[in-house]
mmCIF file of C-alpha atoms and ligand atoms in Angstrom:
data_model
loop_
_atom_site.group_PDB
_atom_site.id
_atom_site.type_symbol
_atom_site.label_atom_id
_atom_site.label_comp_id
_atom_site.label_asym_id
_atom_site.label_seq_id
_atom_site.Cartn_x
_atom_site.Cartn_y
_atom_site.Cartn_z
ATOM 1 C CA UNK A 13 57.120 95.075 101.122
ATOM 2 C CA UNK A 14 56.369 92.969 104.155
ATOM 3 C CA UNK A 15 55.268 93.569 107.700
ATOM 4 C CA UNK A 16 54.733 90.944 110.353
ATOM 5 C CA UNK A 17 52.086 91.164 113.080
ATOM 6 C CA UNK A 18 51.936 88.833 116.019
ATOM 7 C CA UNK A 19 48.546 89.046 117.674
ATOM 8 C CA UNK A 20 47.848 87.616 121.138
ATOM 9 C CA UNK A 21 50.113 84.653 120.476
ATOM 10 C CA UNK A 22 49.890 81.875 123.047
ATOM 11 C CA UNK A 23 51.605 78.503 122.933
ATOM 12 C CA UNK A 24 51.065 75.756 125.486
ATOM 13 C CA UNK A 25 52.875 72.416 125.588
ATOM 14 C CA UNK A 26 51.480 69.308 127.246
ATOM 15 C CA UNK A 27 54.054 68.005 129.679
ATOM 16 C CA UNK A 28 53.876 65.133 132.170
ATOM 17 C CA UNK A 29 53.161 67.477 135.096
ATOM 18 C CA UNK A 30 50.421 69.397 133.228
ATOM 19 C CA UNK A 31 50.636 72.328 130.843
ATOM 20 C CA UNK A 32 53.703 74.459 130.131
ATOM 21 C CA UNK A 33 52.857 77.965 128.886
ATOM 22 C CA UNK A 34 55.861 78.755 126.685
ATOM 23 C CA UNK A 35 54.405 81.938 125.141
ATOM 24 C CA UNK A 36 51.778 83.876 127.037
ATOM 25 C CA UNK A 37 49.792 86.417 125.009
ATOM 26 C CA UNK A 38 52.443 88.178 122.960
ATOM 27 C CA UNK A 39 51.587 90.950 120.502
ATOM 28 C CA UNK A 40 54.002 92.923 118.347
ATOM 29 C CA UNK A 41 54.081 94.685 114.977
ATOM 30 C CA UNK A 42 57.254 94.494 112.923
ATOM 31 C CA UNK A 43 57.663 97.113 110.218
ATOM 32 C CA UNK A 44 58.960 96.597 106.718
ATOM 33 C CA UNK A 45 62.758 96.402 106.692
ATOM 34 C CA UNK A 46 63.083 96.388 110.470
ATOM 35 C CA UNK A 47 65.701 94.382 112.376
ATOM 36 C CA UNK A 48 64.012 93.083 115.515
ATOM 37 C CA UNK A 49 65.612 91.106 118.323
ATOM 38 C CA UNK A 50 63.879 88.833 120.797
ATOM 39 C CA UNK A 51 66.135 88.740 123.842
ATOM 40 C CA UNK A 52 65.745 87.204 127.272
ATOM 41 C CA UNK A 53 67.016 84.474 129.587
ATOM 42 C CA UNK A 54 66.977 80.815 128.617
ATOM 43 C CA UNK A 55 63.474 79.309 128.655
ATOM 44 C CA UNK A 56 61.603 82.631 128.326
ATOM 45 C CA UNK A 57 59.915 81.584 125.049
ATOM 46 C CA UNK A 58 62.088 83.110 122.309
ATOM 47 C CA UNK A 59 62.498 79.958 120.204
ATOM 48 C CA UNK A 60 58.841 79.003 120.561
ATOM 49 C CA UNK A 61 57.770 82.479 119.396
ATOM 50 C CA UNK A 62 60.079 82.244 116.376
ATOM 51 C CA UNK A 63 58.897 78.725 115.529
ATOM 52 C CA UNK A 64 55.276 79.927 115.614
ATOM 53 C CA UNK A 65 56.148 82.749 113.190
ATOM 54 C CA UNK A 66 57.960 80.220 110.978
ATOM 55 C CA UNK A 67 55.028 77.816 111.011
ATOM 56 C CA UNK A 68 57.060 75.055 112.674
ATOM 57 C CA UNK A 69 54.809 75.227 115.717
ATOM 58 C CA UNK A 70 51.016 75.629 115.725
ATOM 59 C CA UNK A 71 49.927 78.366 118.198
ATOM 60 C CA UNK A 72 47.425 77.398 120.901
ATOM 61 C CA UNK A 73 45.705 80.723 120.167
ATOM 62 C CA UNK A 74 46.444 84.014 118.445
ATOM 63 C CA UNK A 75 47.397 84.975 114.890
ATOM 64 C CA UNK A 76 50.469 85.496 112.761
ATOM 65 C CA UNK A 77 49.825 88.032 109.993
ATOM 66 C CA UNK A 78 52.165 88.823 107.055
ATOM 67 C CA UNK A 79 51.195 92.083 105.389
ATOM 68 C CA UNK A 80 47.432 91.769 105.715
ATOM 69 C CA UNK A 81 47.263 88.021 105.275
ATOM 70 C CA UNK A 82 46.577 85.738 108.226
ATOM 71 C CA UNK A 83 49.135 82.925 107.802
ATOM 72 C CA UNK A 84 48.469 81.142 111.103
ATOM 73 C CA UNK A 85 47.265 78.039 109.244
ATOM 74 C CA UNK A 86 49.718 78.292 106.334
ATOM 75 C CA UNK A 87 52.387 75.543 106.387
ATOM 76 C CA UNK A 88 56.015 76.550 106.973
ATOM 77 C CA UNK A 89 57.237 75.879 103.434
ATOM 78 C CA UNK A 90 54.578 78.187 101.964
ATOM 79 C CA UNK A 91 55.445 81.169 104.178
ATOM 80 C CA UNK A 92 58.414 82.348 102.089
ATOM 81 C CA UNK A 93 60.762 82.785 105.044
ATOM 82 C CA UNK A 94 64.478 82.107 105.375
ATOM 83 C CA UNK A 95 65.678 80.581 108.613
ATOM 84 C CA UNK A 96 69.031 80.232 110.278
ATOM 85 C CA UNK A 97 69.742 78.400 113.512
ATOM 86 C CA UNK A 98 72.630 77.726 115.866
ATOM 87 C CA UNK A 99 73.007 74.204 114.511
ATOM 88 C CA UNK A 100 73.669 74.922 110.888
ATOM 89 C CA UNK A 101 71.934 72.094 109.095
ATOM 90 C CA UNK A 102 74.099 71.873 105.985
ATOM 91 C CA UNK A 103 73.852 68.520 104.196
ATOM 92 C CA UNK A 104 77.265 66.897 104.783
ATOM 93 C CA UNK A 105 77.295 64.815 101.594
ATOM 94 C CA UNK A 106 76.406 67.754 99.322
ATOM 95 C CA UNK A 107 78.798 70.412 98.004
ATOM 96 C CA UNK A 108 78.496 73.948 99.355
ATOM 97 C CA UNK A 109 77.112 74.956 95.952
ATOM 98 C CA UNK A 110 74.313 72.395 96.216
ATOM 99 C CA UNK A 111 73.682 73.273 99.841
ATOM 100 C CA UNK A 112 73.291 76.970 99.018
ATOM 101 C CA UNK A 113 71.091 76.202 96.016
ATOM 102 C CA UNK A 114 69.007 73.563 97.782
ATOM 103 C CA UNK A 115 65.980 75.808 98.586
ATOM 104 C CA UNK A 116 65.820 76.669 94.870
ATOM 105 C CA UNK A 117 65.963 73.024 93.846
ATOM 106 C CA UNK A 118 62.978 72.325 96.107
ATOM 107 C CA UNK A 119 61.133 75.102 94.283
ATOM 108 C CA UNK A 120 61.959 73.559 90.894
ATOM 109 C CA UNK A 121 64.330 76.314 89.690
ATOM 110 C CA UNK A 122 66.521 75.279 86.726
ATOM 111 C CA UNK A 123 70.074 74.097 87.316
ATOM 112 C CA UNK A 124 71.690 77.046 85.516
ATOM 113 C CA UNK A 125 69.767 79.588 87.486
ATOM 114 C CA UNK A 126 70.474 77.711 90.742
ATOM 115 C CA UNK A 127 74.180 77.758 89.991
ATOM 116 C CA UNK A 128 74.314 81.419 89.164
ATOM 117 C CA UNK A 129 72.317 82.373 92.272
ATOM 118 C CA UNK A 130 74.538 80.183 94.462
ATOM 119 C CA UNK A 131 77.648 81.781 92.990
ATOM 120 C CA UNK A 132 76.302 85.268 93.525
ATOM 121 C CA UNK A 133 75.335 84.510 97.148
ATOM 122 C CA UNK A 134 78.721 82.886 97.826
ATOM 123 C CA UNK A 135 80.348 86.047 96.460
ATOM 124 C CA UNK A 136 78.307 88.243 98.796
ATOM 125 C CA UNK A 137 79.346 86.036 101.715
ATOM 126 C CA UNK A 138 82.996 85.948 100.618
ATOM 127 C CA UNK A 139 83.199 82.186 100.200
ATOM 128 C CA UNK A 140 83.360 81.907 96.354
ATOM 129 C CA UNK A 141 86.261 79.433 96.574
ATOM 130 C CA UNK A 142 84.339 77.061 98.797
ATOM 131 C CA UNK A 143 81.572 76.186 96.330
ATOM 132 C CA UNK A 144 82.927 72.773 95.363
ATOM 133 C CA UNK A 145 83.933 71.752 98.880
ATOM 134 C CA UNK A 146 81.880 69.784 101.375
ATOM 135 C CA UNK A 147 80.674 71.289 104.689
ATOM 136 C CA UNK A 148 83.235 69.161 106.555
ATOM 137 C CA UNK A 149 86.074 71.013 104.772
ATOM 138 C CA UNK A 150 84.911 74.418 106.050
ATOM 139 C CA UNK A 151 85.636 76.241 109.303
ATOM 140 C CA UNK A 152 82.753 77.150 111.636
ATOM 141 C CA UNK A 153 82.662 80.697 110.321
ATOM 142 C CA UNK A 154 82.659 79.554 106.677
ATOM 143 C CA UNK A 155 79.810 77.148 107.384
ATOM 144 C CA UNK A 156 77.879 80.007 108.972
ATOM 145 C CA UNK A 157 78.502 82.095 105.841
ATOM 146 C CA UNK A 158 77.288 79.239 103.651
ATOM 147 C CA UNK A 159 74.128 79.051 105.768
ATOM 148 C CA UNK A 160 73.631 82.801 105.291
ATOM 149 C CA UNK A 161 74.206 82.424 101.547
ATOM 150 C CA UNK A 162 71.521 79.740 101.500
ATOM 151 C CA UNK A 163 69.057 82.202 103.076
ATOM 152 C CA UNK A 164 69.919 84.940 100.529
ATOM 153 C CA UNK A 165 69.125 82.832 97.440
ATOM 154 C CA UNK A 166 65.558 82.412 98.626
ATOM 155 C CA UNK A 167 64.539 86.092 98.223
ATOM 156 C CA UNK A 168 62.648 85.644 101.475
ATOM 157 C CA UNK A 169 59.806 87.770 102.827
ATOM 158 C CA UNK A 170 61.663 87.825 106.132
ATOM 159 C CA UNK A 171 64.676 86.309 107.904
ATOM 160 C CA UNK A 172 64.261 84.367 111.131
ATOM 161 C CA UNK A 173 67.445 83.641 113.055
ATOM 162 C CA UNK A 174 67.715 81.720 116.324
ATOM 163 C CA UNK A 175 71.026 82.280 118.143
ATOM 164 C CA UNK A 176 72.989 81.697 114.921
ATOM 165 C CA UNK A 177 76.281 82.878 116.426
ATOM 166 C CA UNK A 178 76.355 81.174 119.826
ATOM 167 C CA UNK A 179 78.949 78.600 118.781
ATOM 168 C CA UNK A 180 81.410 81.087 117.290
ATOM 169 C CA UNK A 181 84.345 82.759 119.014
ATOM 170 C CA UNK A 182 84.163 86.459 119.904
ATOM 171 C CA UNK A 183 86.065 87.807 116.888
ATOM 172 C CA UNK A 184 84.096 85.763 114.359
ATOM 173 C CA UNK A 185 80.850 86.761 116.090
ATOM 174 C CA UNK A 186 81.573 90.438 115.440
ATOM 175 C CA UNK A 187 82.397 89.728 111.771
ATOM 176 C CA UNK A 188 79.343 87.602 111.051
ATOM 177 C CA UNK A 189 77.089 90.007 112.950
ATOM 178 C CA UNK A 190 78.173 92.692 110.509
ATOM 179 C CA UNK A 191 77.554 90.371 107.565
ATOM 180 C CA UNK A 192 74.081 89.502 108.819
ATOM 181 C CA UNK A 193 73.292 93.226 109.041
ATOM 182 C CA UNK A 194 74.614 93.759 105.526
ATOM 183 C CA UNK A 195 72.487 90.931 104.158
ATOM 184 C CA UNK A 196 69.499 92.329 106.035
ATOM 185 C CA UNK A 197 69.986 95.787 104.494
ATOM 186 C CA UNK A 198 70.635 94.406 101.045
ATOM 187 C CA UNK A 199 67.455 92.345 100.979
ATOM 188 C CA UNK A 200 65.447 95.050 102.782
ATOM 189 C CA UNK A 201 63.008 92.653 104.422
ATOM 190 C CA UNK A 202 62.335 92.294 108.158
ATOM 191 C CA UNK A 203 64.674 90.174 110.267
ATOM 192 C CA UNK A 204 63.652 88.619 113.563
ATOM 193 C CA UNK A 205 66.749 87.650 115.476
ATOM 194 C CA UNK A 206 66.797 85.633 118.697
ATOM 195 C CA UNK A 207 69.600 85.895 121.231
ATOM 196 C CA UNK A 208 70.142 85.662 124.985
ATOM 197 C CA UNK A 209 72.982 88.195 124.652
ATOM 198 C CA UNK A 210 71.858 91.728 125.486
ATOM 199 C CA UNK A 211 74.944 93.267 123.905
ATOM 200 C CA UNK A 212 74.214 91.522 120.607
ATOM 201 C CA UNK A 213 70.632 92.820 120.821
ATOM 202 C CA UNK A 214 71.756 96.388 121.543
ATOM 203 C CA UNK A 215 74.321 96.525 118.750
ATOM 204 C CA UNK A 216 72.246 94.927 115.989
ATOM 205 C CA UNK A 217 68.612 95.918 116.349
ATOM 206 C CA UNK A 218 66.268 98.669 115.323
ATOM 207 C CA UNK A 219 63.994 97.531 118.139
ATOM 208 C CA UNK A 220 64.391 94.993 120.919
ATOM 209 C CA UNK A 221 61.710 92.874 122.607
ATOM 210 C CA UNK A 222 62.820 91.836 126.084
ATOM 211 C CA UNK A 223 61.070 88.605 127.026
ATOM 212 C CA UNK A 224 60.552 87.059 130.442
ATOM 213 C CA UNK A 225 58.544 83.972 131.306
ATOM 214 C CA UNK A 226 56.594 83.874 128.036
ATOM 215 C CA UNK A 227 55.768 87.589 127.970
ATOM 216 C CA UNK A 228 57.250 90.749 126.482
ATOM 217 C CA UNK A 229 58.407 93.102 129.240
ATOM 218 C CA UNK A 230 59.239 95.891 126.781
ATOM 219 C CA UNK A 231 59.519 96.410 123.027
ATOM 220 C CA UNK A 232 61.468 99.485 122.023
ATOM 221 C CA UNK A 233 64.593 101.050 120.547
ATOM 222 C CA UNK A 234 67.913 100.565 122.347
ATOM 223 C CA UNK A 235 67.661 104.067 123.802
ATOM 224 C CA UNK A 236 64.156 103.346 125.111
ATOM 225 C CA UNK A 237 65.052 100.058 126.790
ATOM 226 C CA UNK A 238 68.379 101.359 128.171
ATOM 227 C CA UNK A 239 67.342 104.807 129.368
ATOM 228 C CA UNK A 240 63.649 104.149 130.031
ATOM 229 C CA UNK A 241 63.311 100.507 131.125
ATOM 230 C CA UNK A 242 59.666 99.725 131.936
ATOM 231 C CA UNK A 243 60.641 97.829 135.043
ATOM 232 C CA UNK A 244 63.479 96.410 137.090
ATOM 233 C CA UNK A 245 63.646 93.207 135.021
ATOM 234 C CA UNK A 246 64.449 95.166 131.857
ATOM 235 C CA UNK A 247 66.860 97.446 133.752
ATOM 236 C CA UNK A 248 68.719 94.398 135.081
ATOM 237 C CA UNK A 249 68.774 92.540 131.795
ATOM 238 C CA UNK A 250 69.930 95.407 129.578
ATOM 239 C CA UNK A 251 73.339 96.900 130.307
ATOM 240 C CA UNK A 252 76.583 95.275 131.347
ATOM 241 C CA UNK A 253 77.679 95.237 134.121
ATOM 242 C CA UNK A 254 74.201 95.096 135.525
ATOM 243 C CA UNK A 255 72.433 97.998 137.285
ATOM 244 C CA UNK A 256 72.764 98.637 141.060
ATOM 245 C CA UNK A 257 69.807 99.196 143.364
ATOM 246 C CA UNK A 258 69.439 100.671 146.839
ATOM 247 C CA UNK A 259 66.289 100.557 148.943
ATOM 248 C CA UNK A 260 64.845 103.964 149.772
ATOM 249 C CA UNK A 261 61.771 105.982 150.555
ATOM 250 C CA UNK A 262 60.241 108.592 148.304
ATOM 251 C CA UNK A 263 59.264 111.536 150.525
ATOM 252 C CA UNK A 264 58.542 114.312 148.024
ATOM 253 C CA UNK A 265 57.804 114.378 144.314
ATOM 254 C CA UNK A 266 57.077 117.229 141.950
ATOM 255 C CA UNK A 267 57.247 117.561 138.187
ATOM 256 C CA UNK A 268 60.945 118.322 138.181
ATOM 257 C CA UNK A 269 62.328 116.897 141.381
ATOM 258 C CA UNK A 270 62.088 113.918 143.692
ATOM 259 C CA UNK A 271 63.410 113.497 147.208
ATOM 260 C CA UNK A 272 64.498 110.052 148.325
ATOM 261 C CA UNK A 273 65.862 108.944 151.678
ATOM 262 C CA UNK A 274 68.278 106.067 151.396
ATOM 263 C CA UNK A 275 70.525 104.670 154.111
ATOM 264 C CA UNK A 276 70.614 107.916 156.070
ATOM 265 C CA UNK A 277 71.184 110.103 152.992
ATOM 266 C CA UNK A 278 68.769 112.476 151.281
ATOM 267 C CA UNK A 279 68.937 112.503 147.484
ATOM 268 C CA UNK A 280 67.458 115.489 145.638
ATOM 269 C CA UNK A 281 66.867 114.092 142.160
ATOM 270 C CA UNK A 282 66.314 116.186 139.002
ATOM 271 C CA UNK A 283 63.352 114.386 137.394
ATOM 272 C CA UNK A 284 63.498 113.839 133.629
ATOM 273 C CA UNK A 285 60.279 111.860 133.084
ATOM 274 C CA UNK A 286 57.630 110.563 135.441
ATOM 275 C CA UNK A 287 55.937 107.272 134.529
ATOM 276 C CA UNK A 288 53.479 106.665 137.367
ATOM 277 C CA UNK A 289 51.642 109.050 139.665
ATOM 278 C CA UNK A 290 53.187 107.558 142.795
ATOM 279 C CA UNK A 291 54.567 110.300 145.035
ATOM 280 C CA UNK A 292 55.592 108.488 148.206
ATOM 281 C CA UNK A 293 56.433 105.050 149.550
ATOM 282 C CA UNK A 294 59.130 102.428 149.230
ATOM 283 C CA UNK A 295 61.318 102.650 146.164
ATOM 284 C CA UNK A 296 64.401 101.094 144.647
ATOM 285 C CA UNK A 297 66.979 103.625 143.510
ATOM 286 C CA UNK A 298 68.635 102.211 140.375
ATOM 287 C CA UNK A 299 71.904 103.451 138.860
ATOM 288 C CA UNK A 300 74.295 101.827 136.434
ATOM 289 C CA UNK A 301 77.914 101.037 137.416
ATOM 290 C CA UNK A 302 78.962 103.688 134.844
ATOM 291 C CA UNK A 303 77.260 106.316 137.067
ATOM 292 C CA UNK A 304 79.249 105.502 140.207
ATOM 293 C CA UNK A 305 82.501 107.289 141.030
ATOM 294 C CA UNK A 306 85.005 106.405 143.714
ATOM 295 C CA UNK A 307 87.792 107.903 145.801
ATOM 296 C CA UNK A 308 89.131 111.351 144.984
ATOM 297 C CA UNK A 309 86.929 111.621 141.849
ATOM 298 C CA UNK A 310 83.817 111.912 143.999
ATOM 299 C CA UNK A 311 82.467 115.436 144.357
ATOM 300 C CA UNK A 312 79.489 114.616 146.566
ATOM 301 C CA UNK A 313 80.287 111.484 148.523
ATOM 302 C CA UNK A 314 77.213 109.563 149.661
ATOM 303 C CA UNK A 315 78.719 106.543 151.367
ATOM 304 C CA UNK A 316 81.978 105.027 152.469
ATOM 305 C CA UNK A 317 82.332 101.423 151.340
ATOM 306 C CA UNK A 318 85.033 98.795 151.165
ATOM 307 C CA UNK A 319 86.519 98.065 147.757
ATOM 308 C CA UNK A 320 86.536 94.264 147.593
ATOM 309 C CA UNK A 321 87.817 93.632 144.092
ATOM 310 C CA UNK A 322 88.967 95.379 140.914
ATOM 311 C CA UNK A 323 88.630 93.558 137.588
ATOM 312 C CA UNK A 324 89.835 95.039 134.291
ATOM 313 C CA UNK A 325 87.150 95.368 131.561
ATOM 314 C CA UNK A 326 88.422 96.850 128.273
ATOM 315 C CA UNK A 327 89.913 100.218 129.164
ATOM 316 C CA UNK A 328 88.046 100.395 132.446
ATOM 317 C CA UNK A 329 87.909 98.541 135.740
ATOM 318 C CA UNK A 330 84.916 97.018 137.476
ATOM 319 C CA UNK A 331 85.010 97.686 141.209
ATOM 320 C CA UNK A 332 82.985 95.575 143.632
ATOM 321 C CA UNK A 333 82.080 97.402 146.811
ATOM 322 C CA UNK A 334 80.530 96.369 150.086
ATOM 323 C CA UNK A 335 79.115 98.351 152.982
ATOM 324 C CA UNK A 336 76.141 98.504 155.343
ATOM 325 C CA UNK A 337 74.086 99.642 152.313
ATOM 326 C CA UNK A 338 74.737 96.332 150.522
ATOM 327 C CA UNK A 339 76.886 95.538 147.498
ATOM 328 C CA UNK A 340 77.503 97.911 144.608
ATOM 329 C CA UNK A 341 79.390 97.761 141.317
ATOM 330 C CA UNK A 342 81.261 100.709 139.825
ATOM 331 C CA UNK A 343 82.869 101.023 136.402
ATOM 332 C CA UNK A 344 85.840 103.375 136.747
ATOM 333 C CA UNK A 345 88.801 104.434 134.588
ATOM 334 C CA UNK A 346 91.481 101.739 134.770
ATOM 335 C CA UNK A 347 94.050 104.481 135.298
ATOM 336 C CA UNK A 348 92.473 105.573 138.563
ATOM 337 C CA UNK A 349 94.788 104.925 141.515
ATOM 338 C CA UNK A 350 92.681 103.024 143.999
ATOM 339 C CA UNK A 351 93.464 100.067 146.231
ATOM 340 C CA UNK A 352 91.607 96.860 146.993
ATOM 341 C CA UNK A 353 90.597 96.035 150.557
ATOM 342 C CA UNK A 354 90.458 99.696 151.547
ATOM 343 C CA UNK A 355 87.618 102.049 152.336
ATOM 344 C CA UNK A 356 86.664 104.482 149.583
ATOM 345 C CA UNK A 357 84.086 107.216 149.228
ATOM 346 C CA UNK A 358 81.258 106.455 146.790
ATOM 347 C CA UNK A 359 79.342 108.985 144.698
ATOM 348 C CA UNK A 360 76.428 108.565 142.286
ATOM 349 C CA UNK A 361 75.657 110.713 139.251
ATOM 350 C CA UNK A 362 72.179 111.930 140.206
ATOM 351 C CA UNK A 363 71.462 112.741 136.547
ATOM 352 C CA UNK A 364 71.373 109.018 135.704
ATOM 353 C CA UNK A 365 69.060 107.549 138.307
ATOM 354 C CA UNK A 366 66.004 105.286 137.897
ATOM 355 C CA UNK A 367 63.310 105.095 140.558
ATOM 356 C CA UNK A 368 61.345 101.844 140.740
ATOM 357 C CA UNK A 369 58.339 100.983 142.868
ATOM 358 C CA UNK A 370 59.713 98.573 145.497
ATOM 359 C CA UNK A 371 56.594 96.365 145.315
ATOM 360 C CA UNK A 372 55.653 96.250 141.622
ATOM 361 C CA UNK A 373 59.230 96.965 140.403
ATOM 362 C CA UNK A 374 57.782 99.282 137.751
ATOM 363 C CA UNK A 375 59.584 102.436 136.671
ATOM 364 C CA UNK A 376 58.363 105.524 138.547
ATOM 365 C CA UNK A 377 60.754 108.142 137.164
ATOM 366 C CA UNK A 378 64.113 108.795 135.527
ATOM 367 C CA UNK A 379 66.469 111.706 136.169
ATOM 368 C CA UNK A 380 68.807 113.859 134.083
ATOM 369 C CA UNK A 381 68.586 115.379 130.647
ATOM 370 C CA UNK A 382 66.709 113.553 127.910
ATOM 371 C CA UNK A 383 68.767 114.998 124.983
ATOM 372 C CA UNK A 384 71.941 113.463 126.437
ATOM 373 C CA UNK A 385 70.429 110.012 126.281
ATOM 374 C CA UNK A 386 71.823 108.887 122.953
ATOM 375 C CA UNK A 387 73.682 105.606 122.699
ATOM 376 C CA UNK A 388 75.048 105.729 119.193
ATOM 377 C CA UNK A 389 78.356 107.022 120.597
ATOM 378 C CA UNK A 390 78.766 104.466 123.339
ATOM 379 C CA UNK A 391 78.043 101.380 121.236
ATOM 380 C CA UNK A 392 79.798 99.994 118.248
ATOM 381 C CA UNK A 393 76.776 100.584 116.023
ATOM 382 C CA UNK A 394 76.957 100.466 112.255
HETATM 383 P P1 ADP B 2 64.053 80.030 124.852
HETATM 384 O O1 ADP B 2 64.264 79.862 123.386
HETATM 385 O O2 ADP B 2 63.789 81.447 125.255
HETATM 386 O O3 ADP B 2 65.191 79.455 125.664
HETATM 387 P P2 ADP B 2 61.887 78.138 124.508
HETATM 388 O O4 ADP B 2 60.921 78.816 123.602
HETATM 389 O O5 ADP B 2 62.762 77.105 123.926
HETATM 390 O O6 ADP B 2 62.735 79.225 125.291
HETATM 391 O O7 ADP B 2 61.087 77.458 125.688
HETATM 392 C C1 ADP B 2 60.111 78.140 126.453
HETATM 393 C C2 ADP B 2 59.517 77.172 127.469
HETATM 394 O O8 ADP B 2 58.757 76.193 126.792
HETATM 395 C C3 ADP B 2 60.552 76.411 128.274
HETATM 396 O O9 ADP B 2 60.069 76.261 129.584
HETATM 397 C C4 ADP B 2 60.650 75.094 127.556
HETATM 398 O O10 ADP B 2 60.999 74.071 128.453
HETATM 399 C C5 ADP B 2 59.224 74.891 127.058
HETATM 400 N N1 ADP B 2 59.193 74.129 125.811
HETATM 401 C C6 ADP B 2 59.718 74.488 124.608
HETATM 402 N N2 ADP B 2 59.475 73.554 123.660
HETATM 403 C C7 ADP B 2 58.798 72.558 124.285
HETATM 404 C C8 ADP B 2 58.258 71.294 123.842
HETATM 405 N N3 ADP B 2 58.388 70.887 122.579
HETATM 406 N N4 ADP B 2 57.628 70.538 124.773
HETATM 407 C C9 ADP B 2 57.492 70.950 126.058
HETATM 408 N N5 ADP B 2 57.960 72.133 126.527
HETATM 409 C C10 ADP B 2 58.612 72.919 125.665
HETATM 410 MG MG1 MG B 3 65.926 79.097 122.347
#
């Protein structure tokens, strides 16, 4: 069994212009067997956090705890972790067999045992025929599998992975994602996975930590971060295409309803959960493109806007709209007959609205029915 606790982790770097705070007081507890993702824009501190957990970077302050043991001062090679990065560092002059078995050789494991473990791991990763080849003879996907095989042989306490799939094409990404999840389940130890891709985070993880500027904005399940984003940053980052917002004013608020004035319209919103005790003032009304309907599908039209552009996305179409209210995005059925450069009526599903404080950008309330907020149907989740 292993759990990982990160306690008040802070990491500063000295740079020519002063001090760069890469990680700013992060705390999180990772349970045994959990698959955790650190996700966020480039430069938000994901790699630095992972390197501190690995022992490749010494924290400025804070602790890293495995089970109940403080390992903050323990060197990387004694932490019992397996790591995988975007740049797969296979040794080019060594066979795949020796590459996979290398961590065991370092530990002084006998040659026979190394060979049998390497063969078993290559079997799991479906590259048994590659064992006597050199890394240069393998495709990108096969090299990635060899790197995964090398992590398996170590019987690690945990897996740490930093954007391991960024260099692969879309189809291979999906395949290797599934293999990483299989390896994770098979070994049953925690995995901490870093990506800047919110979709990857949503499809793979038990829980997701959304990072911004060295801090964690929210740490929760995919349903929590998608349906109950703590703030506008999380709401923008999670979900594709990204959420829409309209400025408005909250004029009445009770336990089960909220009234918002926005661009000359009054919205009566069925409140699901309230997160702050604000009951008036400037708000941002957030709604995902999936919650916008257009043209003759609209039952309660709110606005009339111009349809600027239609782009196909899978079996749907992304519509970009413009009007006095600003710009909006709508995700509509691709079969819907609707024409670019024409005016269309715009409706919003009031059961899927987020209210944010316009100043702090924190979530005030969500609308709709909580039991309907289940994503396992809408995502390709194993
Ligand atoms: P991410 O992996 O989310 O893209 P990083 O953890 O690599 O972010 O970087 C976080 C911040 O710390 C960035 O501003 C980056 O420039 C800075 N940083 C990372 N490593 C170093 C370093 N060795 N020296 C100076 N600054 C660094
Ligand atoms: Mg990084």
